[in-house]
JSON list of C-alpha atoms in Angstrom, two decimals:
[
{"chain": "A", "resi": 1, "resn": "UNK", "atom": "CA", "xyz": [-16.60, -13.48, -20.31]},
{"chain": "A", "resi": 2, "resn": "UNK", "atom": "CA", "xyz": [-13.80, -12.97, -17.28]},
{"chain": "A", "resi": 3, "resn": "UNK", "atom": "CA", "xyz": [-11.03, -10.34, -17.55]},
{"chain": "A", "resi": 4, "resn": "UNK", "atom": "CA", "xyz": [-7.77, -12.22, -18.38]},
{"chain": "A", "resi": 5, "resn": "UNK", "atom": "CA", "xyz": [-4.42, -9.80, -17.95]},
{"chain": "A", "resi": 6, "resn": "UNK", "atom": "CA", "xyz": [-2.34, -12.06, -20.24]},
{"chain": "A", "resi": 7, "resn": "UNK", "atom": "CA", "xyz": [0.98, -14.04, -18.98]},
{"chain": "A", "resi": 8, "resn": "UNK", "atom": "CA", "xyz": [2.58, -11.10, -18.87]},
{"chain": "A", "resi": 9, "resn": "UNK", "atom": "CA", "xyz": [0.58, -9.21, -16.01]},
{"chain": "A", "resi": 10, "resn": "UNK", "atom": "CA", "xyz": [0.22, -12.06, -14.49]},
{"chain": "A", "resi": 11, "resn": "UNK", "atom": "CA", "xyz": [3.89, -12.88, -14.03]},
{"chain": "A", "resi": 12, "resn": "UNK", "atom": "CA", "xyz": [4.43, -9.56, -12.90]},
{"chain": "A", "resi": 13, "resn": "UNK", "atom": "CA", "xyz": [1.42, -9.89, -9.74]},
{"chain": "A", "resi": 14, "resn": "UNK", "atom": "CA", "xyz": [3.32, -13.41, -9.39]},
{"chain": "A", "resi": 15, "resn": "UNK", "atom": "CA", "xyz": [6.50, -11.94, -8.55]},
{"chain": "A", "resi": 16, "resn": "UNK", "atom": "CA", "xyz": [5.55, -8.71, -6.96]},
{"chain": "A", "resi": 17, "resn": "UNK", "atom": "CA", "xyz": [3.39, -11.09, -4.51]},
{"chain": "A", "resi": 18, "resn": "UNK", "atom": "CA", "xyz": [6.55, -13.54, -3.72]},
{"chain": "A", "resi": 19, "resn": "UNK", "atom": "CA", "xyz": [9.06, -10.65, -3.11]},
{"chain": "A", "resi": 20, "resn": "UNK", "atom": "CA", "xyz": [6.08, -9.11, -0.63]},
{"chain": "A", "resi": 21, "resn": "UNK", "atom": "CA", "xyz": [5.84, -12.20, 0.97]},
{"chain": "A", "resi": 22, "resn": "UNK", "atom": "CA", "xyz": [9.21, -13.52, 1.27]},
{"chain": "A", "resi": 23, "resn": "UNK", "atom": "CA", "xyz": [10.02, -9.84, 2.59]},
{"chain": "A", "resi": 24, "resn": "UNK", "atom": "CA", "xyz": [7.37, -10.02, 4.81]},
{"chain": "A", "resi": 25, "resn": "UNK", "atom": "CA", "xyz": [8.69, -13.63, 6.25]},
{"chain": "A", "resi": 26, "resn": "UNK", "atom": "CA", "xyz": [12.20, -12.78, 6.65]},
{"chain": "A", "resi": 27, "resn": "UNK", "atom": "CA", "xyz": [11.20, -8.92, 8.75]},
{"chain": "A", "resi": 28, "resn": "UNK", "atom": "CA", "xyz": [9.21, -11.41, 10.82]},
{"chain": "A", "resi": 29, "resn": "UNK", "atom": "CA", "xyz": [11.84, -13.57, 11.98]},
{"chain": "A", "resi": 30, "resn": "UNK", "atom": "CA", "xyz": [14.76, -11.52, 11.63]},
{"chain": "A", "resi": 31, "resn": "UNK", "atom": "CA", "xyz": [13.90, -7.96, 11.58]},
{"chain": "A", "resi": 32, "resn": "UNK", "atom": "CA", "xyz": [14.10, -5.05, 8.85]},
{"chain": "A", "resi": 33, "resn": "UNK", "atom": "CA", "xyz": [17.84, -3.84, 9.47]},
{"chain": "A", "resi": 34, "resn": "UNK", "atom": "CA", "xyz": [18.81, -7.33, 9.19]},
{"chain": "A", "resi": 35, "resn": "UNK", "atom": "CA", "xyz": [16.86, -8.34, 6.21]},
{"chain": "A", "resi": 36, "resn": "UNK", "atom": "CA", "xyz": [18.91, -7.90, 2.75]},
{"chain": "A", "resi": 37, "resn": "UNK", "atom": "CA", "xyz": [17.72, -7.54, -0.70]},
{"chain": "A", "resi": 38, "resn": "UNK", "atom": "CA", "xyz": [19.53, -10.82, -1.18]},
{"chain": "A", "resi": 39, "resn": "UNK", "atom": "CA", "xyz": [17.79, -12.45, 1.21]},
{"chain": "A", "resi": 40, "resn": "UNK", "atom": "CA", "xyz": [14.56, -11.00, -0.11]},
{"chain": "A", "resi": 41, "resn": "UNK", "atom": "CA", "xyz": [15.34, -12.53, -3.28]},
{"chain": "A", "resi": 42, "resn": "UNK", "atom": "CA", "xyz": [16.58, -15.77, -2.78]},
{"chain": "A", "resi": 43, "resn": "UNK", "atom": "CA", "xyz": [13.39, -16.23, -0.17]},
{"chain": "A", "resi": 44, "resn": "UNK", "atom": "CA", "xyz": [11.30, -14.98, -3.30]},
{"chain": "A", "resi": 45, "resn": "UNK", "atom": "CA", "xyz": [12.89, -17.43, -6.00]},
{"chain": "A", "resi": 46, "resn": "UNK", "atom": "CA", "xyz": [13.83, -14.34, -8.09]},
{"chain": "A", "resi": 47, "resn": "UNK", "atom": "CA", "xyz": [17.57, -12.93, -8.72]},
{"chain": "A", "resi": 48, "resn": "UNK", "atom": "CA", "xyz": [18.72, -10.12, -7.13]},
{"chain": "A", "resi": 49, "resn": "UNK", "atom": "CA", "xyz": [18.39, -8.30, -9.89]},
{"chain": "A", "resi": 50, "resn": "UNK", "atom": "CA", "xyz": [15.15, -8.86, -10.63]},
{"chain": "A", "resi": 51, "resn": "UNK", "atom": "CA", "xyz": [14.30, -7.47, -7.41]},
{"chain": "A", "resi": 52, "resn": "UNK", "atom": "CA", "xyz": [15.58, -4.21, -7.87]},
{"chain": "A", "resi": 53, "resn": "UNK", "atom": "CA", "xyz": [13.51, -4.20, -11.03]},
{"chain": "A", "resi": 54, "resn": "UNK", "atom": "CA", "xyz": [10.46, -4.26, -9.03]},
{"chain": "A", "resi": 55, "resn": "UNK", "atom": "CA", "xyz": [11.77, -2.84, -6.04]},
{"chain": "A", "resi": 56, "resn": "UNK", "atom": "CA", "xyz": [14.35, 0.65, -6.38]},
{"chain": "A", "resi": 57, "resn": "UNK", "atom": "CA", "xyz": [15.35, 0.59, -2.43]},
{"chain": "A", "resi": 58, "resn": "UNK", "atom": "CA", "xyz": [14.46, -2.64, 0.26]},
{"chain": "A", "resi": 59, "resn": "UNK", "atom": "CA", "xyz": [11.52, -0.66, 1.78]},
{"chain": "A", "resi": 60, "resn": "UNK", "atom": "CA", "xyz": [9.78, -1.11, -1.80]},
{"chain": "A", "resi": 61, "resn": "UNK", "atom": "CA", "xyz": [8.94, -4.88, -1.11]},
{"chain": "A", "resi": 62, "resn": "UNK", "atom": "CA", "xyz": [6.35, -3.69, 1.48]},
{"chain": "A", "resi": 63, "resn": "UNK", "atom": "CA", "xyz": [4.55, -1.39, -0.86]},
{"chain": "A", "resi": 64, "resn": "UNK", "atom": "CA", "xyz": [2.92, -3.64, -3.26]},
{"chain": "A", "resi": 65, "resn": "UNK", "atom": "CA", "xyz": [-0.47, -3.63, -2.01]},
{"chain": "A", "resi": 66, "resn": "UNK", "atom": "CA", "xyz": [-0.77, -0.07, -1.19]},
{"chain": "A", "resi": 67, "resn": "UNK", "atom": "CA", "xyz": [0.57, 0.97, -4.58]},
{"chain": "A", "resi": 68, "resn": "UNK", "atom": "CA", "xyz": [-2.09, -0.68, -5.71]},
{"chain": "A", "resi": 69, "resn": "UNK", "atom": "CA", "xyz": [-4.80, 1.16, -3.78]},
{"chain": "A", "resi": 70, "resn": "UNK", "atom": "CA", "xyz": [-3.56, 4.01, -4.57]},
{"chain": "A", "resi": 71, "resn": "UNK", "atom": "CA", "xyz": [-3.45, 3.76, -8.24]},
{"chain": "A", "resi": 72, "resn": "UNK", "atom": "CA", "xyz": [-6.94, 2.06, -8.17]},
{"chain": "A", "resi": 73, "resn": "UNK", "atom": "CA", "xyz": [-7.75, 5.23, -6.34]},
{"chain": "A", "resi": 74, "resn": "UNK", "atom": "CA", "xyz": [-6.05, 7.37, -9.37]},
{"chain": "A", "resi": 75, "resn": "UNK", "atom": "CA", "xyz": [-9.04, 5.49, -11.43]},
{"chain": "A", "resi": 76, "resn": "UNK", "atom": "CA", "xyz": [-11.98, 6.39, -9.35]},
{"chain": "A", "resi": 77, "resn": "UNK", "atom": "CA", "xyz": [-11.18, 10.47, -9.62]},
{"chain": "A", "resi": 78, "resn": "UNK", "atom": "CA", "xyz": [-11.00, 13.07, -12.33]},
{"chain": "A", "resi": 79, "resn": "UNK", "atom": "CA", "xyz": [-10.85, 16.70, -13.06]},
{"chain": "A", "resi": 80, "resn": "UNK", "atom": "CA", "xyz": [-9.03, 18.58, -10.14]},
{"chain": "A", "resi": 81, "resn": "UNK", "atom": "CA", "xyz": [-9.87, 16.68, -7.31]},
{"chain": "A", "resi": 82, "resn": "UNK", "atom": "CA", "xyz": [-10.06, 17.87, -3.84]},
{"chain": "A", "resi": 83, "resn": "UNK", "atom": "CA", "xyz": [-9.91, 15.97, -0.54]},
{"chain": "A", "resi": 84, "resn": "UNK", "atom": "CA", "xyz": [-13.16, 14.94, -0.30]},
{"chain": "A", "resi": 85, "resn": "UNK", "atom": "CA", "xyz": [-12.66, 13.19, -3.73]},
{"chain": "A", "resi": 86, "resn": "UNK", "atom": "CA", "xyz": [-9.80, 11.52, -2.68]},
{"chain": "A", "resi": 87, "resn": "UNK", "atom": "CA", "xyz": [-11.12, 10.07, 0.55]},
{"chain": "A", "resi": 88, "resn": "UNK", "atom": "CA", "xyz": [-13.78, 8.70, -1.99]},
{"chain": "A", "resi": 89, "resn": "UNK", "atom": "CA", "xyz": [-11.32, 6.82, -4.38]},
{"chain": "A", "resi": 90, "resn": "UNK", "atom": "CA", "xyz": [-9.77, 5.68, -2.29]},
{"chain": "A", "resi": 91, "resn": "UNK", "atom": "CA", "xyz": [-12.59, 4.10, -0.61]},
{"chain": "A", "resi": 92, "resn": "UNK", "atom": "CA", "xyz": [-13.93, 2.60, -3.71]},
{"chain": "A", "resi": 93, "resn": "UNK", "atom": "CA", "xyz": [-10.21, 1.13, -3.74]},
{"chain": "A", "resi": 94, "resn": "UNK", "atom": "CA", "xyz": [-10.50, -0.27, -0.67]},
{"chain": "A", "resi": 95, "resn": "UNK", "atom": "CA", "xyz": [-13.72, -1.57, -0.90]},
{"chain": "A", "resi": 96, "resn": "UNK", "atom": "CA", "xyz": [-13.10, -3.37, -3.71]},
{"chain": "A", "resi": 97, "resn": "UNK", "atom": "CA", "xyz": [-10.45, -5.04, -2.39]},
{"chain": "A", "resi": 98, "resn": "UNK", "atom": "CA", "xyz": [-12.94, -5.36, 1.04]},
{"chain": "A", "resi": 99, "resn": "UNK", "atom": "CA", "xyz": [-15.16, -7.66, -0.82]},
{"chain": "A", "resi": 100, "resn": "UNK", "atom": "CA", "xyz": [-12.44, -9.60, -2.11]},
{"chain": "A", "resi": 101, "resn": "UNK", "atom": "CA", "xyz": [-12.50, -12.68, -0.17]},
{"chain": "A", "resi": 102, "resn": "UNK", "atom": "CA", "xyz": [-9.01, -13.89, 1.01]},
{"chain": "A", "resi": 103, "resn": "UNK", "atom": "CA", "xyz": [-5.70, -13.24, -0.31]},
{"chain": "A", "resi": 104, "resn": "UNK", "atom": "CA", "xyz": [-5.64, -10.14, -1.33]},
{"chain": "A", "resi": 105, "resn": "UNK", "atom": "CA", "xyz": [-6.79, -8.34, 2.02]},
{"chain": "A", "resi": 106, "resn": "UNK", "atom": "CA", "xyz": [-5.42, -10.72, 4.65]},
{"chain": "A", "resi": 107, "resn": "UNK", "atom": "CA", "xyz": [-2.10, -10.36, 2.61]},
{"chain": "A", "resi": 108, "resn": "UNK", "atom": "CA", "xyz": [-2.05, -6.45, 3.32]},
{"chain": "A", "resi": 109, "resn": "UNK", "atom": "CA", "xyz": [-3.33, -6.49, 6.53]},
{"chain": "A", "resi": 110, "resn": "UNK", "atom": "CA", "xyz": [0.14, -8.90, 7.52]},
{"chain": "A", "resi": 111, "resn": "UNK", "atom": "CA", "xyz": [2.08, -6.39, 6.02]},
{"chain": "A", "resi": 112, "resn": "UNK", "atom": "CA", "xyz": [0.62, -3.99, 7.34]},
{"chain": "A", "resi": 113, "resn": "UNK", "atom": "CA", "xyz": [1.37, -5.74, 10.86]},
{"chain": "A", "resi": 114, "resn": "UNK", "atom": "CA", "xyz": [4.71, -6.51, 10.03]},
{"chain": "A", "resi": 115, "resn": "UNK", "atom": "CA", "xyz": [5.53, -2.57, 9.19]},
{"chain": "A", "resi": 116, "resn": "UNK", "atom": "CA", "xyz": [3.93, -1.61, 12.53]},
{"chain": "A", "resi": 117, "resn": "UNK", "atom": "CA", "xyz": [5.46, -3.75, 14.41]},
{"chain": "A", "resi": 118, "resn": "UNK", "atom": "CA", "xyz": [9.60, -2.96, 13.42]},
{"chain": "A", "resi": 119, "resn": "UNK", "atom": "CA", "xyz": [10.32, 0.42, 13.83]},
{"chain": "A", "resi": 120, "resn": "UNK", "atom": "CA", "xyz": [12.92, 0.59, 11.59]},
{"chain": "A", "resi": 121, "resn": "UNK", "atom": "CA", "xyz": [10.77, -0.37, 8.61]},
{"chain": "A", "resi": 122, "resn": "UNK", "atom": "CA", "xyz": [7.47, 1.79, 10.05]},
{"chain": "A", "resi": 123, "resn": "UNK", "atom": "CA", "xyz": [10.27, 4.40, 9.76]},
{"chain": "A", "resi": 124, "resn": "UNK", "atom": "CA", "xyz": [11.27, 3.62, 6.29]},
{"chain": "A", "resi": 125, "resn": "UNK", "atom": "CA", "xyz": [8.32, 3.49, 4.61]},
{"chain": "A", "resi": 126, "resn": "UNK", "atom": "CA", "xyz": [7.27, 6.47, 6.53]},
{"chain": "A", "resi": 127, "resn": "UNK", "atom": "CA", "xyz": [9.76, 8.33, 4.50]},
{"chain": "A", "resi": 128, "resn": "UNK", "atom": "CA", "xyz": [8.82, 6.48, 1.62]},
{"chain": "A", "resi": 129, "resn": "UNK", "atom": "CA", "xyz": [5.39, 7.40, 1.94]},
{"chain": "A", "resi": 130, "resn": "UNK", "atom": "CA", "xyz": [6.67, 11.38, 1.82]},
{"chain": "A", "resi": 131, "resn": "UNK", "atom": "CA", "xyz": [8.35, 10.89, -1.34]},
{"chain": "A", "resi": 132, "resn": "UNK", "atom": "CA", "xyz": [5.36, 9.16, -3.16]},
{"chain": "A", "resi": 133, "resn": "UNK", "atom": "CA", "xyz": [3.69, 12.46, -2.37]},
{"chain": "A", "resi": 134, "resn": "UNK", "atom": "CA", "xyz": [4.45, 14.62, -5.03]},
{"chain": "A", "resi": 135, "resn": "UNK", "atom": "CA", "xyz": [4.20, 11.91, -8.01]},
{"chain": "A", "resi": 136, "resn": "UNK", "atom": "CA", "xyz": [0.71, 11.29, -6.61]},
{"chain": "A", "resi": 137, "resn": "UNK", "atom": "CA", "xyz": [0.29, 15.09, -6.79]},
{"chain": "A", "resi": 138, "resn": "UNK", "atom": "CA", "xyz": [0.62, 15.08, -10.12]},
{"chain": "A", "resi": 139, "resn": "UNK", "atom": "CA", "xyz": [-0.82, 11.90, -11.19]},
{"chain": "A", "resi": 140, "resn": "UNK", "atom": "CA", "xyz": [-3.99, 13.10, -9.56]},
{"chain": "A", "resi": 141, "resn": "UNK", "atom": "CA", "xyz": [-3.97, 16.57, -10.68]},
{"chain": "A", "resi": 142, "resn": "UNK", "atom": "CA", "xyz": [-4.38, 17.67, -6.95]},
{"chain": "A", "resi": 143, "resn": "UNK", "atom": "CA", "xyz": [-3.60, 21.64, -6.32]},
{"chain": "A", "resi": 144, "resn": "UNK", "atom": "CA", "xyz": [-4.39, 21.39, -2.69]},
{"chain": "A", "resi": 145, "resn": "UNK", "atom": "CA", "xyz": [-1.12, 20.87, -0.97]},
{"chain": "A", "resi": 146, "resn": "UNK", "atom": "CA", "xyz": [-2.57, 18.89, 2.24]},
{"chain": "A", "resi": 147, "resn": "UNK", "atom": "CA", "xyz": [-4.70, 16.41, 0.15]},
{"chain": "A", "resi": 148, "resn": "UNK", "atom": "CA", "xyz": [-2.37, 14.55, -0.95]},
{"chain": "A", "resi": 149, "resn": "UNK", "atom": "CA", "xyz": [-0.55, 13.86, 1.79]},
{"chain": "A", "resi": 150, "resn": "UNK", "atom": "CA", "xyz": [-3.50, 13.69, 4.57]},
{"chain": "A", "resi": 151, "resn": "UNK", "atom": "CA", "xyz": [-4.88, 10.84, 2.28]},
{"chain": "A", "resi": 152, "resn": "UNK", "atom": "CA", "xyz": [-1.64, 8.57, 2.21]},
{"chain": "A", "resi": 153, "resn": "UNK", "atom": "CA", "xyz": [-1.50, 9.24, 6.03]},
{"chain": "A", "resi": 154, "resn": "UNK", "atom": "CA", "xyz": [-4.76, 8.38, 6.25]},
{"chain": "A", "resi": 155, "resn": "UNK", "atom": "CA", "xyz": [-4.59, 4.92, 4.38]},
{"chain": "A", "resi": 156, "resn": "UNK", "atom": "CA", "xyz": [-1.15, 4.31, 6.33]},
{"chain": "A", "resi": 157, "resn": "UNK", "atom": "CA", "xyz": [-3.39, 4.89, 9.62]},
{"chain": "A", "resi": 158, "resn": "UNK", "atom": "CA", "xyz": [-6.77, 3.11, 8.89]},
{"chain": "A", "resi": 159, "resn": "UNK", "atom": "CA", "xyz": [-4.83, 0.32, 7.33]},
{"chain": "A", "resi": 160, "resn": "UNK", "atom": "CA", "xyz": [-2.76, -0.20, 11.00]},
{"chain": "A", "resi": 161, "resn": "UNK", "atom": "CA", "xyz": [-6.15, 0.15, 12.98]},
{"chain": "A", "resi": 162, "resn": "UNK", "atom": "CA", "xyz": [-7.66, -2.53, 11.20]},
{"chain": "A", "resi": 163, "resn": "UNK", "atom": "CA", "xyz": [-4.51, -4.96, 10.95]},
{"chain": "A", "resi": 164, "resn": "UNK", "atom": "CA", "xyz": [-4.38, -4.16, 14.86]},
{"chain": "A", "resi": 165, "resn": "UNK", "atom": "CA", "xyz": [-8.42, -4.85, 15.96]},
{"chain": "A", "resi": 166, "resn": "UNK", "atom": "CA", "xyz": [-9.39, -7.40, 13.37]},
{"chain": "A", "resi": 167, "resn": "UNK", "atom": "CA", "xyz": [-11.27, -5.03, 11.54]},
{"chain": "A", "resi": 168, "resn": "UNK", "atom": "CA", "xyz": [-12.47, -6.26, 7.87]},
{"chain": "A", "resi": 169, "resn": "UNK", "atom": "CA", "xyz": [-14.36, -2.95, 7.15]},
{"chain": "A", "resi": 170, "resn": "UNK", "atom": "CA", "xyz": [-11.13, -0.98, 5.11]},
{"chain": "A", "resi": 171, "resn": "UNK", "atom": "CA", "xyz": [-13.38, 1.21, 3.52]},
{"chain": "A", "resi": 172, "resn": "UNK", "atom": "CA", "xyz": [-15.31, 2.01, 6.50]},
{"chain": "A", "resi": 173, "resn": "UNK", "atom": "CA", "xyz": [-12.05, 2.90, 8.72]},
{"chain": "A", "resi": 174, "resn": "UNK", "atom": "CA", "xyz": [-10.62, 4.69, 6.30]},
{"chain": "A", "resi": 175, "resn": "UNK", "atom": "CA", "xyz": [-13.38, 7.14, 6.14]},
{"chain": "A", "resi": 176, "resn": "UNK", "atom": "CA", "xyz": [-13.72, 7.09, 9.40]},
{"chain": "A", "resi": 177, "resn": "UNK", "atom": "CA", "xyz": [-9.86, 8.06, 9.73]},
{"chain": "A", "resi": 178, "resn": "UNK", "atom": "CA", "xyz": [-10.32, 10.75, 7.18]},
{"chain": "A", "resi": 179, "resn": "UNK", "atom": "CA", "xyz": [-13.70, 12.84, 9.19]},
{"chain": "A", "resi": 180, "resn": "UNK", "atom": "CA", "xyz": [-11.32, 12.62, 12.35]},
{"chain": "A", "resi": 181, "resn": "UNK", "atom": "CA", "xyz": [-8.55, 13.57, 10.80]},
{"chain": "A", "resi": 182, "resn": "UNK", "atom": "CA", "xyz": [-10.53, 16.84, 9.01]},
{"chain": "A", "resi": 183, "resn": "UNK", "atom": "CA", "xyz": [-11.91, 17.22, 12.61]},
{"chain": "A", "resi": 184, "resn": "UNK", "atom": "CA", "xyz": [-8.71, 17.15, 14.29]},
{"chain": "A", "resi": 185, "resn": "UNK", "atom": "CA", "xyz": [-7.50, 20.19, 12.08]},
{"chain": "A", "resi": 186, "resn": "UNK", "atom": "CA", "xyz": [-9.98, 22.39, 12.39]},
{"chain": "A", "resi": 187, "resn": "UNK", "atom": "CA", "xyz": [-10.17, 21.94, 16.22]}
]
């Protein structure tokens, strides 16, 4: 028996997926600053409106897939985890998503590209990525106050390096990211 998130999830992935995409297309040909939430939506086939449902500022339509390794993450620790514990979520997360053939992973790994590649919108979701901090702080029950923060860095990092060399090993990078990043700051 298969796992079936009723109409209603599956509506929701639907139009989280076109509003990531759409965004995605439109940064591609005409650049972040110029891109609207408008735009976003009409590209999308959703209202404006519905857009801000899903997405509280324009830099949200990039976030999608990384939400959702980070909350998969969220799943994969307990108690009061440290940074070793994170690093491991979230490479369960991503290696889930790793040996999911196709959409899912090619999807991230163009918006990952696209990010990268406009500086206004790396710089955006940048900040964004600061102010997710402390929710995930929280979520996660984390009392170290660099764990946190070194991990989303981390997945921001390994997620560029392997959009920018081809690589298909996520989980691999990322932990690779996280021992030279650990490395880095002791040195």
């Amino acid at each position: 028996m298969s796992f079936d998130p009723g109409p209603r999830i599956r509506n929701r992935i639907a139009t989280e997926r076109a509003i990531e995409a759409a965004a995605v297309s439109l940064v591609q040909v005409q650049g972040y600053a110029k891109t609207t939430a408008r735009d976003i939506a009409q590209a999308a086939g959703t209202t404006e409106r519905t857009f801000f449902r899903y997405c509280p500022a324009k830099v949200d339509a990039f976030r999608f897939g990384v939400q959702w390794v980070l909350e998969a993450a969220g799943w994969c620790i307990g108690g009061q985890p440290g940074f070793a514990d994170l690093v491991s979520g979230v490479a369960q997360s991503l290696g889930w998503l790793e040996r999911t053939r196709g959409h899912p992973r090619r999807h991230l790994m163009r918006v990952t590209e696209t990010v990268d590649e406009d500086p206004v919108l790396s710089a955006a979701m940048s900040t964004r990525d600061a102010a997710l901090v402390p929710d995930l702080r929280r979520t996660w029950a984390v009392d170290d106050p660099f764990a946190v923060p070194l991990t989303v860095l981390a997945l921001r990092e390994s997620l560029s390096t392997c959009a920018r060399v081809g690589e298909t090993r996520l989980a691999q990078t990322f932990v690779v990211t996280c021992r030279r990043l650990a490395e880095s700051v002791r040195h």
